[in-house]
Amino acid sequence: MSTQKSKGIVVSRDRLKFLPARMAHSGMYACVVTSPDLNMTEFMNVTIHRKTTGCNVPDHLMYKTVNGSAKNPKITCPTIFYYNWSAPVQWFKNCKALQGPKYRAHRAYLFIKNVGRDDEGDYTCKFTHTENGTSYIVTATRSFIVEADHQSTYYIVAGCSLLLMFISVLVIALKVFWIEVALFWRDIVTPYKIQNDGKLYDAYIIYPRVFEGSSAGTTSVEYFVHHTLPDVLEKKCGYKLCIYGRDLLPGQDAATVVESSIQNSRRHMFVLAPHMMHSKEFAYEQEVALHSALIQNNSKVILIEMEPLGEASRLQVGDLQDSLQHLVKMQGTIKWREDHVANKQSLSSKFWKHVRYQMPVPNKLPKMASGVVPLSETQGMFTQNTFELWS
């Protein structure tokens, strides 16, 4: 087609331009294409709307919405490439001119720095079109919506999942190896501690005495109390124990000395064995120690089970004093199995770990070391399971 002008209507090749557009230009237009091989007519209904007042642009006059993100912070001025335009292009958001380092206009594009939800809105580009030496102002408006950064969301979700897995594994590991971790930390940070509570002993040992007609098990309990416990807790760990028959000598007022010694001990260690039911001394010490621990809240109790408590055992839980039964059910016992302990004095054994865990921080360093347990004693520290509790 040849270019022609008629009342502000310009035909330029395959395009029909209204310069400037007026409401009178509304109507039905026909495009006729003729060639040796083809005759075609297409009709198009054109509606020119009245210019709106104020800032709001009706939805039917808006161009296609742009979905942006942190990785795609770009808005393109719509239909600008159909015009004979020249830079610069001015940009407005909700009818306010955009200024500042956050916005950068380049040719037909607007780039937004650090895109966020606050950047959503209606953006208008304004430029100049030149036609046959005459300049016309053109504006176009489109909405901008910020999409969620799916990749960032993926990383956040993946990171949170890994963090939860790590926390879960850490919690499980701490639950399984809590005693080992606590002892390891204590050996490093506070291998010993000066106690200012006025007490003389770290633990008072309550055990059934040898009496005439005692069973063979009595001898093993005596050996455990008078040899095994001191060799490990005193010589290797630096604790001070109070043992009747060693620290409390015959000839003293037994009741007064026992009560005073129990009151001056930070822990009360009960050695539970079948023949304890026939020991009057055990019954008296038990009463004083439980009163100190449960009523006066002056100390803590450690329960060592020399033989299994249960239906198949000579010692039943129901045979114990009520307060002692309560402690067995609440805190459990530490089980000494002489036949199952390969090295009865190894600090790396499960038994001694749990005894040390329930004992206070020693008041002094052991004589055999300078505050650190030998490596041979700590190997395998993190390979043991938790001790068996009575439930």
PDB file of N, CA and C in Angstrom, residues 180 346-350 373-384:
ATOM      1  N   GLU A 180      28.668 -40.321  78.253  1.00  0.00           N
ATOM      2  CA  GLU A 180      30.037 -40.218  77.744  1.00  0.00           C
ATOM      3  C   GLU A 180      30.411 -38.767  77.461  1.00  0.00           C
ATOM      4  N   SER A 346      38.360 -50.821  84.883  1.00  0.00           N
ATOM      5  CA  SER A 346      38.547 -49.945  83.726  1.00  0.00           C
ATOM      6  C   SER A 346      37.500 -48.836  83.723  1.00  0.00           C
ATOM      7  N   LEU A 347      37.962 -47.603  83.674  1.00  0.00           N
ATOM      8  CA  LEU A 347      37.029 -46.470  83.663  1.00  0.00           C
ATOM      9  C   LEU A 347      36.222 -46.397  82.380  1.00  0.00           C
ATOM     10  N   SER A 348      36.640 -47.121  81.350  1.00  0.00           N
ATOM     11  CA  SER A 348      35.900 -47.099  80.091  1.00  0.00           C
ATOM     12  C   SER A 348      34.738 -48.081  80.082  1.00  0.00           C
ATOM     13  N   SER A 349      34.587 -48.876  81.141  1.00  0.00           N
ATOM     14  CA  SER A 349      33.463 -49.809  81.198  1.00  0.00           C
ATOM     15  C   SER A 349      32.174 -49.050  81.469  1.00  0.00           C
ATOM     16  N   LYS A 350      31.089 -49.632  81.025  1.00  0.00           N
ATOM     17  CA  LYS A 350      29.785 -48.987  81.171  1.00  0.00           C
ATOM     18  C   LYS A 350      29.435 -48.753  82.639  1.00  0.00           C
ATOM     19  N   VAL A 373      42.367 -38.398  82.802  1.00  0.00           N
ATOM     20  CA  VAL A 373      42.351 -39.858  82.839  1.00  0.00           C
ATOM     21  C   VAL A 373      43.222 -40.391  81.720  1.00  0.00           C
ATOM     22  N   PRO A 374      44.049 -41.411  81.963  1.00  0.00           N
ATOM     23  CA  PRO A 374      44.929 -41.940  80.916  1.00  0.00           C
ATOM     24  C   PRO A 374      44.147 -42.344  79.689  1.00  0.00           C
ATOM     25  N   LEU A 375      44.825 -42.227  78.548  1.00  0.00           N
ATOM     26  CA  LEU A 375      44.174 -42.541  77.280  1.00  0.00           C
ATOM     27  C   LEU A 375      43.660 -43.966  77.262  1.00  0.00           C
ATOM     28  N   SER A 376      44.425 -44.889  77.857  1.00  0.00           N
ATOM     29  CA  SER A 376      44.012 -46.293  77.851  1.00  0.00           C
ATOM     30  C   SER A 376      42.710 -46.498  78.593  1.00  0.00           C
ATOM     31  N   GLU A 377      42.388 -45.567  79.520  1.00  0.00           N
ATOM     32  CA  GLU A 377      41.160 -45.707  80.283  1.00  0.00           C
ATOM     33  C   GLU A 377      39.975 -45.075  79.577  1.00  0.00           C
ATOM     34  N   THR A 378      40.234 -44.198  78.623  1.00  0.00           N
ATOM     35  CA  THR A 378      39.136 -43.478  77.978  1.00  0.00           C
ATOM     36  C   THR A 378      38.820 -43.995  76.604  1.00  0.00           C
ATOM     37  N   GLN A 379      39.623 -44.934  76.103  1.00  0.00           N
ATOM     38  CA  GLN A 379      39.327 -45.475  74.781  1.00  0.00           C
ATOM     39  C   GLN A 379      37.997 -46.209  74.827  1.00  0.00           C
ATOM     40  N   GLY A 380      37.234 -46.037  73.777  1.00  0.00           N
ATOM     41  CA  GLY A 380      35.920 -46.662  73.717  1.00  0.00           C
ATOM     42  C   GLY A 380      34.865 -45.862  74.447  1.00  0.00           C
ATOM     43  N   MET A 381      35.212 -44.633  74.844  1.00  0.00           N
ATOM     44  CA  MET A 381      34.279 -43.828  75.617  1.00  0.00           C
ATOM     45  C   MET A 381      32.969 -43.614  74.890  1.00  0.00           C
ATOM     46  N   PHE A 382      33.029 -43.481  73.555  1.00  0.00           N
ATOM     47  CA  PHE A 382      31.832 -43.163  72.786  1.00  0.00           C
ATOM     48  C   PHE A 382      31.258 -44.388  72.085  1.00  0.00           C
ATOM     49  N   THR A 383      31.629 -45.571  72.537  1.00  0.00           N
ATOM     50  CA  THR A 383      31.112 -46.761  71.872  1.00  0.00           C
ATOM     51  C   THR A 383      30.202 -47.563  72.779  1.00  0.00           C
ATOM     52  N   GLN A 384      29.917 -47.047  73.997  1.00  0.00           N
ATOM     53  CA  GLN A 384      29.086 -47.783  74.929  1.00  0.00           C
ATOM     54  C   GLN A 384      27.645 -47.322  74.800  1.00  0.00           C
TER      55      GLN A 384
END
